[in-house]
Short mmCIF file of C-alpha atoms in Angstrom, two decimals:
data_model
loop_
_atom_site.label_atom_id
_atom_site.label_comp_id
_atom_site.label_asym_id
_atom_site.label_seq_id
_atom_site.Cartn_x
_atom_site.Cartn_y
_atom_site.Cartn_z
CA UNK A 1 246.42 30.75 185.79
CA UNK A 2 246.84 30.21 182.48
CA UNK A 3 244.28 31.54 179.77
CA UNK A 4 243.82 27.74 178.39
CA UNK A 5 242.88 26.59 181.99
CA UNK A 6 240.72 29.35 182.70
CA UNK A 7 238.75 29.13 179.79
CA UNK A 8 238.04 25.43 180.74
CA UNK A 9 236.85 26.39 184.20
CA UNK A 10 234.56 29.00 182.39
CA UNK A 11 233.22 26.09 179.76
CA UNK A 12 232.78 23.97 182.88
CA UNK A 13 230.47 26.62 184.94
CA UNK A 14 228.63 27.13 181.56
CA UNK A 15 227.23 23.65 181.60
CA UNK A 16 226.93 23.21 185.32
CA UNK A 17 224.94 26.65 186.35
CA UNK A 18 221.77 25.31 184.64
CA UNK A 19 221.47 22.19 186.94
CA UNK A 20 222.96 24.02 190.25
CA UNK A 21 220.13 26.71 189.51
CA UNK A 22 217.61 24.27 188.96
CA UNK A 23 216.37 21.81 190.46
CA UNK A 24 213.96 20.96 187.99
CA UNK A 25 217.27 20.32 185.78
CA UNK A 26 218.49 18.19 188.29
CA UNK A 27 215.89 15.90 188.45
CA UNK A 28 215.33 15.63 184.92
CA UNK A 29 218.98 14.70 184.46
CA UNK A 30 218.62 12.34 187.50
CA UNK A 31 215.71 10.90 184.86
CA UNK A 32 218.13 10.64 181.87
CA UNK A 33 220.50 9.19 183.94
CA UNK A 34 218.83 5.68 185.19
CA UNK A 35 217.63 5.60 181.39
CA UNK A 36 221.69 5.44 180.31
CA UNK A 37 222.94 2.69 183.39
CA UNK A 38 219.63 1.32 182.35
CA UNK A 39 220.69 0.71 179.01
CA UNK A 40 224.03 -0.15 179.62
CA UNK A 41 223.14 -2.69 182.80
CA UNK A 42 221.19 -4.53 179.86
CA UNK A 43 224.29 -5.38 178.20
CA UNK A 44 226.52 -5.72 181.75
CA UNK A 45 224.32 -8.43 182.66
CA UNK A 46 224.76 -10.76 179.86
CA UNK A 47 228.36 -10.15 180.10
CA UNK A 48 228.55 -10.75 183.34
CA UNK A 49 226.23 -14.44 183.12
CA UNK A 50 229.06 -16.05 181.25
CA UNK A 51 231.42 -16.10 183.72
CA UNK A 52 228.21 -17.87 186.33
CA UNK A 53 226.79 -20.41 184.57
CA UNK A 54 230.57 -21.78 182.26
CA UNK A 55 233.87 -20.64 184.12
CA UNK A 56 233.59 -23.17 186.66
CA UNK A 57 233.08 -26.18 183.66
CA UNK A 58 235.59 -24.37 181.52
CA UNK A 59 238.12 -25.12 183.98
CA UNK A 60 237.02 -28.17 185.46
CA UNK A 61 237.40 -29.62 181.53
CA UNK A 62 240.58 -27.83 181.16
CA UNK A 63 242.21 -29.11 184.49
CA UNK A 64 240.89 -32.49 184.85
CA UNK A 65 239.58 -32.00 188.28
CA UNK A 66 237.00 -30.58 190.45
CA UNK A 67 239.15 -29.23 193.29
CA UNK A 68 240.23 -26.24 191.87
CA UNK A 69 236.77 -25.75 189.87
CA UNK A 70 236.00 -22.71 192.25
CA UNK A 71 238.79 -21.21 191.20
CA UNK A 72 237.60 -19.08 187.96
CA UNK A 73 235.19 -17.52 190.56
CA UNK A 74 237.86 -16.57 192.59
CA UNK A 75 239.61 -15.20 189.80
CA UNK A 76 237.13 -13.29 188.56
CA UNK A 77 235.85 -12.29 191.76
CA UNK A 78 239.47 -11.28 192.31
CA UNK A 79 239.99 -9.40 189.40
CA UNK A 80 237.07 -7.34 190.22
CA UNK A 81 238.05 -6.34 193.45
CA UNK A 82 240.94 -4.84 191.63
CA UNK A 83 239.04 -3.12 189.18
CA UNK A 84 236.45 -1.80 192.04
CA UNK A 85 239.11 -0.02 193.36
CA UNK A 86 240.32 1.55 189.97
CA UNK A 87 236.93 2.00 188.93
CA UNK A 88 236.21 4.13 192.30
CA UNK A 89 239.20 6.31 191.99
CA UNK A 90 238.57 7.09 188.31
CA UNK A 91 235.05 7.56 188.86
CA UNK A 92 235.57 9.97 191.70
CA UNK A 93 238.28 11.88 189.56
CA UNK A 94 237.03 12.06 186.67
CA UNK A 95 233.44 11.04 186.98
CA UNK A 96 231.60 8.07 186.46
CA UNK A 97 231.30 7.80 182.68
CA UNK A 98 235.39 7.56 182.30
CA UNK A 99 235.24 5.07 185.18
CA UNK A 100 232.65 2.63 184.33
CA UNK A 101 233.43 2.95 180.45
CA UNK A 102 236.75 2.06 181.44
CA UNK A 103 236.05 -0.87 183.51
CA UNK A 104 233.30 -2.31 180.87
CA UNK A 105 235.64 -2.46 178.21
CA UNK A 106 238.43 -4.23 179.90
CA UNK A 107 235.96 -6.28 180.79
CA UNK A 108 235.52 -7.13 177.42
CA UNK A 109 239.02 -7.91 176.55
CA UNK A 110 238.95 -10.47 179.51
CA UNK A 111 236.32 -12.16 178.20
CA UNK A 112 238.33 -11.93 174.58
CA UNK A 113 241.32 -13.83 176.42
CA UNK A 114 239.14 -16.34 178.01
CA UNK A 115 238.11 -17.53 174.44
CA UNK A 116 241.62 -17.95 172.85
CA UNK A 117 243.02 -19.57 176.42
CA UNK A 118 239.87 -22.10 175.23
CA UNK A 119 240.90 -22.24 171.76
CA UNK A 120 244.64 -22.57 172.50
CA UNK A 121 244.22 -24.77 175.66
CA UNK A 122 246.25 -22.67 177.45
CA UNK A 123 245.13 -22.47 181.66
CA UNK A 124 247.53 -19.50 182.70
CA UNK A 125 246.21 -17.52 179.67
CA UNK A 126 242.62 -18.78 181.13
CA UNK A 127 243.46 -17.97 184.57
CA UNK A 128 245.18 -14.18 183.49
CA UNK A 129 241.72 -13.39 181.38
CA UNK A 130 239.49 -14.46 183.93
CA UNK A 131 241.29 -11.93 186.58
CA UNK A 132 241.07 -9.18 183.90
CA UNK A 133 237.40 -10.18 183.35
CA UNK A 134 236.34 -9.32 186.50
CA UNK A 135 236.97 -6.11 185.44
CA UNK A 136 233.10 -6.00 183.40
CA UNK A 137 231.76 -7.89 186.74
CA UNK A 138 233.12 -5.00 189.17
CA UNK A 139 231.78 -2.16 186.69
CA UNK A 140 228.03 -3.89 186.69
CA UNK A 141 227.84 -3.47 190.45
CA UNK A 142 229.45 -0.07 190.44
CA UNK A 143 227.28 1.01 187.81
CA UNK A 144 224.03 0.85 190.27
CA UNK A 145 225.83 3.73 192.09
CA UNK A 146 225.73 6.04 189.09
CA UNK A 147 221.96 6.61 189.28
CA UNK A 148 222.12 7.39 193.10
CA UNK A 149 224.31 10.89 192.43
CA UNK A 150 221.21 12.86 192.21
CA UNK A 151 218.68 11.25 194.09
CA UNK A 152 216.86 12.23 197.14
CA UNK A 153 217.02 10.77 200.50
CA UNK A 154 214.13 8.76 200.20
CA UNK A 155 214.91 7.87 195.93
CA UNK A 156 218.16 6.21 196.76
CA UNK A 157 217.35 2.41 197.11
CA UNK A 158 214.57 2.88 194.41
CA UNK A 159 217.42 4.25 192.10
CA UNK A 160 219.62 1.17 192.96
CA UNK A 161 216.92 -1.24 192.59
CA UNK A 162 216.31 0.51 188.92
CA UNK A 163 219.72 0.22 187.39
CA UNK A 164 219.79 -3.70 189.30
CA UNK A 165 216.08 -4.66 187.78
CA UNK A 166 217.39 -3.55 184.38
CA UNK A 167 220.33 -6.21 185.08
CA UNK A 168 218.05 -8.85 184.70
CA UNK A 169 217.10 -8.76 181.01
CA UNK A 170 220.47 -8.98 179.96
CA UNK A 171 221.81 -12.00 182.60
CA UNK A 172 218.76 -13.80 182.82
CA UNK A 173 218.88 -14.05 178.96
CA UNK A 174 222.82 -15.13 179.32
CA UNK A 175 222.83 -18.50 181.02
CA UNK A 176 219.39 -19.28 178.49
CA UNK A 177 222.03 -18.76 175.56
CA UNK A 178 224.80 -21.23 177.05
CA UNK A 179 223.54 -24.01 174.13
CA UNK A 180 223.10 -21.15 171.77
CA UNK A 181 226.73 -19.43 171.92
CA UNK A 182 228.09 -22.83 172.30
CA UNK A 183 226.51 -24.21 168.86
CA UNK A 184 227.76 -20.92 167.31
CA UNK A 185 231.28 -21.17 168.87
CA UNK A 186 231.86 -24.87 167.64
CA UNK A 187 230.83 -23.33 164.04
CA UNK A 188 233.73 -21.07 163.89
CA UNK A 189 236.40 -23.88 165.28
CA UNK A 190 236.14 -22.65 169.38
CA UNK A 191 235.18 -25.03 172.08
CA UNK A 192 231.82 -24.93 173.02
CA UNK A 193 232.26 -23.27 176.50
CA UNK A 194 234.04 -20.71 175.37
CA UNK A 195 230.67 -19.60 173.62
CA UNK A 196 229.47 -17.65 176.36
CA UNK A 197 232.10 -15.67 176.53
CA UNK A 198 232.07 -14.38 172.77
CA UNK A 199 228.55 -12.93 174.23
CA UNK A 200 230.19 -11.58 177.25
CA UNK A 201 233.06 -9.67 175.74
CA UNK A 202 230.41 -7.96 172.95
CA UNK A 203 228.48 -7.38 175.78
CA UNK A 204 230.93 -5.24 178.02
CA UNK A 205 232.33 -3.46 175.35
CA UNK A 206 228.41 -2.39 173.72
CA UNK A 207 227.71 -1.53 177.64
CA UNK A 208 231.47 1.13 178.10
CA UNK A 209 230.54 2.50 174.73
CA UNK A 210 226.62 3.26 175.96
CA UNK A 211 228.67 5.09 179.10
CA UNK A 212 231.23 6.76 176.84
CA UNK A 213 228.71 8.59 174.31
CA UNK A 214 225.34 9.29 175.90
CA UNK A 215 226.39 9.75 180.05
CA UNK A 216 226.80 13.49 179.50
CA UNK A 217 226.77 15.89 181.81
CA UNK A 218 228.41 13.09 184.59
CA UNK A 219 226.08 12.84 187.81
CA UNK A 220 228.99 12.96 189.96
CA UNK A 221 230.80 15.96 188.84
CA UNK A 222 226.79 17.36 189.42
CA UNK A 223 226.38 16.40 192.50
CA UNK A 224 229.87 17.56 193.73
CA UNK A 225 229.34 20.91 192.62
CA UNK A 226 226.00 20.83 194.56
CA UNK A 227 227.22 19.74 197.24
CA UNK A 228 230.12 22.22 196.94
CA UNK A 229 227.72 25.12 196.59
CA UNK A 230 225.27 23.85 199.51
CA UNK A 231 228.90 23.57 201.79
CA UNK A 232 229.78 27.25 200.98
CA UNK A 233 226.54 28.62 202.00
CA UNK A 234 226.53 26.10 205.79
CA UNK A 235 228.51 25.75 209.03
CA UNK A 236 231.10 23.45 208.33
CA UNK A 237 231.21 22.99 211.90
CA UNK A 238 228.21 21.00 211.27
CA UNK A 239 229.65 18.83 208.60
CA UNK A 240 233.14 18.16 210.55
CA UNK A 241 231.39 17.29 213.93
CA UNK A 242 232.84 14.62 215.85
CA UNK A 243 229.52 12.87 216.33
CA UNK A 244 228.15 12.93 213.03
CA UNK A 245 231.24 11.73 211.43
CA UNK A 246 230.94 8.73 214.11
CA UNK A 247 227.71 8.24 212.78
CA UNK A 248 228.52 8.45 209.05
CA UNK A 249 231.87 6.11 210.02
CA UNK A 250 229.42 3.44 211.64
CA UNK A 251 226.60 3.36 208.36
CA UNK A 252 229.83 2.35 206.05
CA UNK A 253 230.93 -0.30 208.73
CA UNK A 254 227.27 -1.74 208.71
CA UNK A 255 226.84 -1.51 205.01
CA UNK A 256 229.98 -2.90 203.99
CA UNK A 257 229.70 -5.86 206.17
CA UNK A 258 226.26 -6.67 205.21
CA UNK A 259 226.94 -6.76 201.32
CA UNK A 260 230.09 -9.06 202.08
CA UNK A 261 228.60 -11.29 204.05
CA UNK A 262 225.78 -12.23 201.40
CA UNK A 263 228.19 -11.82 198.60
CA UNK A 264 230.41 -14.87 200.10
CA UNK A 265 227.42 -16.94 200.65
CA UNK A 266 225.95 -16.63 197.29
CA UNK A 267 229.47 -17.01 195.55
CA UNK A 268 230.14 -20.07 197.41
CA UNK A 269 226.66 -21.83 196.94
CA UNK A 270 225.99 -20.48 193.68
CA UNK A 271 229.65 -21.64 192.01
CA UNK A 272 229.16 -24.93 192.96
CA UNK A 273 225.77 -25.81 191.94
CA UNK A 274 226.83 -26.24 187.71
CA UNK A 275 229.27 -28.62 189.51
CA UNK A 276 227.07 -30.80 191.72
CA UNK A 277 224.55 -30.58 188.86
CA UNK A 278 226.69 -32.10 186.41
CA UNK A 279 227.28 -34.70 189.00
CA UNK A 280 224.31 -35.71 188.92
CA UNK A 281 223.44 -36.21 185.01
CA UNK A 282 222.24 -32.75 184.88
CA UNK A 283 223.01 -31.27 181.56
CA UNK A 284 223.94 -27.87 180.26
CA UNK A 285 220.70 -26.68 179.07
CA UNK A 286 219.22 -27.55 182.87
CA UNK A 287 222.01 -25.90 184.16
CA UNK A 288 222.00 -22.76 182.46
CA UNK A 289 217.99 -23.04 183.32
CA UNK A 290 218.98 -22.87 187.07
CA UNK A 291 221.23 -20.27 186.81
CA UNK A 292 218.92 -18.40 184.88
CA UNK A 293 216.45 -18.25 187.69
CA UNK A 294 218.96 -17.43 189.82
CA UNK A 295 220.41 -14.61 188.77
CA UNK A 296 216.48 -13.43 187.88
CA UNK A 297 216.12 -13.71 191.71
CA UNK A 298 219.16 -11.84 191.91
CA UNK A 299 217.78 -8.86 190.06
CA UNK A 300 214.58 -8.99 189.25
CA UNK A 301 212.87 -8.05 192.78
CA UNK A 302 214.95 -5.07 192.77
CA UNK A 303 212.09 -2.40 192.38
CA UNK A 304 209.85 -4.00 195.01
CA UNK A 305 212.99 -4.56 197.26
CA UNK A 306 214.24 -0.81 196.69
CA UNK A 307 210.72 0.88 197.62
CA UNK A 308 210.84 -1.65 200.90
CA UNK A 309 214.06 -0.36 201.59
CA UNK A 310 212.91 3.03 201.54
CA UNK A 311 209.68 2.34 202.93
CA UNK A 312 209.86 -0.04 205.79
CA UNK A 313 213.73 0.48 206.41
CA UNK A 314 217.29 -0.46 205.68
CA UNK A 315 217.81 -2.99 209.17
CA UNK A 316 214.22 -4.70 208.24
CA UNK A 317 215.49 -5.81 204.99
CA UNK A 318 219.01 -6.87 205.88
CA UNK A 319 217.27 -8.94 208.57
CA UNK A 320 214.94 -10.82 205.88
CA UNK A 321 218.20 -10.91 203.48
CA UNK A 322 219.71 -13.23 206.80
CA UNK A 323 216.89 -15.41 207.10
CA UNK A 324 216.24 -15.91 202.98
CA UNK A 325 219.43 -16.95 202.65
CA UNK A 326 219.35 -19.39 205.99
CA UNK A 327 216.40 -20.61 204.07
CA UNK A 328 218.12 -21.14 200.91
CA UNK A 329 221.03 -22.87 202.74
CA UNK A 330 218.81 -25.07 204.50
CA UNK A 331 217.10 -26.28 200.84
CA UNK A 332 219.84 -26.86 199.19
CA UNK A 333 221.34 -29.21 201.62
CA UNK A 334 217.88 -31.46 202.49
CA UNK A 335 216.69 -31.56 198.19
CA UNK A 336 217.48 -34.44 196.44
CA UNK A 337 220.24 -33.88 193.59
CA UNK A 338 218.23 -34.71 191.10
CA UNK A 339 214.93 -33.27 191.62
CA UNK A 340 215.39 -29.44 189.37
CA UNK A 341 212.04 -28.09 191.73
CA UNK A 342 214.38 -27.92 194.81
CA UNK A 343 217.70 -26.74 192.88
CA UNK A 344 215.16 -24.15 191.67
CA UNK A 345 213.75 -23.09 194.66
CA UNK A 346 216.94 -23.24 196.75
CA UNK A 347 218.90 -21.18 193.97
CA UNK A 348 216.03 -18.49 193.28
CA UNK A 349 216.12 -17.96 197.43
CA UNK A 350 219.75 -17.72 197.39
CA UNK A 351 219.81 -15.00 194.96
CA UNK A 352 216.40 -13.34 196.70
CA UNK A 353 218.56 -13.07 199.82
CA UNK A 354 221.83 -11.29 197.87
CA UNK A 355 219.06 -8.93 196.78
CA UNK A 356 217.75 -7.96 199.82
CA UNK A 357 221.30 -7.20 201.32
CA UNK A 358 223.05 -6.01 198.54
CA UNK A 359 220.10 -3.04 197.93
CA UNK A 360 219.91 -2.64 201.79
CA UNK A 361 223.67 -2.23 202.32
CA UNK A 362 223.93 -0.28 199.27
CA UNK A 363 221.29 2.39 200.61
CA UNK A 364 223.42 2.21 204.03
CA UNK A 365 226.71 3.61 202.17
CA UNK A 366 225.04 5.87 200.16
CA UNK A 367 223.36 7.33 203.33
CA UNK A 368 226.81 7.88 205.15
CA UNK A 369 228.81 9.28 202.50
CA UNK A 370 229.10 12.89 200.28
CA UNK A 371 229.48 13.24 196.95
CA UNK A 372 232.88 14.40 197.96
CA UNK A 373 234.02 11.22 199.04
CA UNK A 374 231.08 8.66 197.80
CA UNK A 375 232.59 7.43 194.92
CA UNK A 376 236.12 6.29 196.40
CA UNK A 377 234.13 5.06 199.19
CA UNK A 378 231.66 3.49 197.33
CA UNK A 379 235.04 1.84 195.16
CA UNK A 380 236.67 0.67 198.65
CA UNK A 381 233.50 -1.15 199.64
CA UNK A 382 233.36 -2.82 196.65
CA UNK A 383 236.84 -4.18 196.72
CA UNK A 384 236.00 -5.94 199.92
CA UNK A 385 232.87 -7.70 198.43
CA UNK A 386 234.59 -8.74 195.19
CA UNK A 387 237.27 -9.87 197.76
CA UNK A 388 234.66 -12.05 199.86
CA UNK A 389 233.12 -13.43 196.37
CA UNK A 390 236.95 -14.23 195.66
CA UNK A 391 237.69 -16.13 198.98
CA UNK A 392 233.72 -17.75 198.63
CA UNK A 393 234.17 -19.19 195.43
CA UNK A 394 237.66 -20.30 195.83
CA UNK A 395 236.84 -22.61 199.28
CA UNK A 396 233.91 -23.80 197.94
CA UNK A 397 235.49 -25.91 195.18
CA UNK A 398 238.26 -27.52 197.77
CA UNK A 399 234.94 -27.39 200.82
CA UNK A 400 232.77 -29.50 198.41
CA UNK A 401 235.28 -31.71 196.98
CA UNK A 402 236.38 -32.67 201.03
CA UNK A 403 232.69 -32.78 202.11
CA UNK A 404 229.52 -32.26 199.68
CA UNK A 405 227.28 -29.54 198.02
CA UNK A 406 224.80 -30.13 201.23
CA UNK A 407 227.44 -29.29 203.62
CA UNK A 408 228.69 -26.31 201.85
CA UNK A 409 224.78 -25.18 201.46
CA UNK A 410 224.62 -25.48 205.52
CA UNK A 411 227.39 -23.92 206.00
CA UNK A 412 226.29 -20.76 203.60
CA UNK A 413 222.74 -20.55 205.22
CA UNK A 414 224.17 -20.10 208.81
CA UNK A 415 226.91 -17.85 208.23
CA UNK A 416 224.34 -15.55 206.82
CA UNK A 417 223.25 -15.37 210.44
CA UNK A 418 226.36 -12.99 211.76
CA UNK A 419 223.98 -10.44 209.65
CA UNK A 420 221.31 -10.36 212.36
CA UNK A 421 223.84 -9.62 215.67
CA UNK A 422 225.42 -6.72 212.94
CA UNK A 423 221.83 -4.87 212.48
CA UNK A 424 221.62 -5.04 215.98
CA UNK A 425 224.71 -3.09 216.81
CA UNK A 426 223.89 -0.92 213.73
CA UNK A 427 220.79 0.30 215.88
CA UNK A 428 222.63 1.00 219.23
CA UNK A 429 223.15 4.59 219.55
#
């Protein structure tokens, strides 16, 4: 071994025997930790609003058509489930302040190319940025991970619901500033759509750098070396067994499944709804209200939903994220277009029910994997999501065009039902 590469495994022990002595350490950077993804989900979720409440009516103006209005969904969605899988292998690798810095601030310069494909007119340029925006929207989920590495057993979906609740300031305020960022964006010369996405790519980039400086020591590289540490000093008979690797095999099956499922309905519904709004005579400021609400519902009851996950169960609230979402189906088909109580109620249910399964099925991976493996795991699982948002908010566009926004709401509500028969085989021993 070289005298360069041992002296940086003797810097590395130096700063990592303090927190694998102490678990007082641990906890208090477990502490510091949710404070940075707190931070820097602040920022993530007004980057990530942009892309919600505009992309759709940014390319529905830019094509002349509604068909293919789902389609900057699916491109973004897309394009994270690209950069899930990056992020995941970096983050495992290197850690997760590399990997989530990294994904934020591409993030950022796909939101910089959606703003001159406005400015220039050009759709492939549109269609390239959105793909490399997804990059931010991957990172923002990922990021919930990041305050998990050190938590207990019975902290995890707490820690999720922390970094998600923190979300909320940031993309709640987003869709509010549609009217805003589009007054400012026709001031300098740039469409008014495009005005969101200025936001988004300062947003991303202020939420990497937050990563970049202040997540020191990384969690993960913690918790491996904790995990490391606890391995050398157990049977690793125990940890290799046939029937606990069965079990761990089954809990990222379950929560995989679960977080797709109620990714594709909300991408689907959700997409549309700017869309069958404008219809309607809606305008943007109503629009970016709904959203608004929406993506509050999406993140806001994260603390209460992460204690309930730890408290009454993982199965009990992937059940109720079935039925809210039924429910949310149901009212967005039977409302009347124009009346903003129902689109307000069906749309604040819709993202109630992503909640509950996204902090449910997050807790289920968590719970089945090691810090050895968790992070590429946890990357893997996100690529299918991103892939189901993707394949939701592409059909949706060419679904409601063929039939209508109540149809595709129906359709959304009962396919959340396959989540009920899946909790059920998750509980068969």
């Amino acid at each position: 071994m070289s005298q360069g590469a041992g002296k940086a495994l003797e810097d590395r022990a130096a700063w990592l025997q303090p927190y694998l002595d102490s678990p007082e350490k641990q906890q208090q950077l477990y502490r510091r930790t949710l404070m940075i993804v707190v931070l820097s989900q602040i920022f993530g979720g007004a980057g990530l609003a942009a892309g919600i409440t505009v992309g759709a009516l940014l390319a529905q103006d830019m094509l002349g058509t509604d068909s293919f209005a789902g389609l900057p969904a699916g491109l973004f969605t897309l394009g994270s489930a690209v950069a899930a899988l990056i992020v995941g292998r970096l983050s495992q690798r290197y850690g997760r302040r590399f990997g989530l810095a990294a994904g934020f601030l591409t993030g950022g310069i796909g939101a910089i190319g959606v703003v001159l494909s406005a400015v220039t007119n050009n759709v492939f340029l549109l269609f390239a940025s959105l793909f490399v925006y997804g990059a931010g929207t991957a990172t923002n989920l990922q990021a919930r991970y990041a305050g998990t590495d050190l938590a207990s057993s019975t902290q995890r979906a707490t820690a999720v619901s922390i970094a998600m609740v923190s979300t909320t300031f940031g993309a709640v305020a987003g869709p509010n500033m549609v009217q805003v960022m589009g007054r400012f964006a026709l001031s300098i010369g740039v469409p008014a759509l495009a005005g969101p996405f200025i936001l988004a790519a300062t947003a991303f980039i202020f939420a990497g750098l937050v990563l970049l400086i202040f997540l020191r020591p990384d969690p993960l590289l913690v918790a491996q070396a904790i995990a490391a540490e606890k391995r050398n000093g157990t049977d690793n008979s125990v940890v290799n067994n046939p029937h606990t690797l069965s079990v761990n095999n089954r809990g990222i099956m379950v929560g995989a499944t679960i977080m797709v499922l109620t990714q594709m309905v909300m991408i689907a519904i959700m997409t549309m709804t700017p869309v069958h709004m404008r219809h309607h005579g809606h305008g943007l400021g109503q629009v970016g209200m709904v959203i608004g609400i929406h993506v509050a519902a999406m993140y806001l009851p994260s603390l209460l939903t992460g204690i309930l996950v730890d408290k009454i169960g993982r199965t009990m609230m992937a059940i109720a994220s079935g039925a809210t979402l039924l429910a949310a189906g149901i009212m967005g088909a039977i409302v009347p277009a124009d009346s903003m109580i129902g689109l307000v109620i069906a749309l604040a249910l819709l993202g109630l029910g992503w909640n509950f399964g996204l902090i449910s099925g997050t807790a289920i991976i968590i719970d089945a994997t090691t810090p050895s493996t968790r992070a590429r795991t946890q990357g893997s699982v996100d690529v299918l999501i991103a892939l189901s948002g993707a394949s939701g908010g592409a059909l949706s566009g060419m679904i409601m065009a063929q039939t209508s926004f109540g149809t595709l709401s129906l359709a959304g509500g009962f396919l959340s039902l396959l989540l009920i028969p899946v909790v059920i085989w998750s509980r068969r021993k």
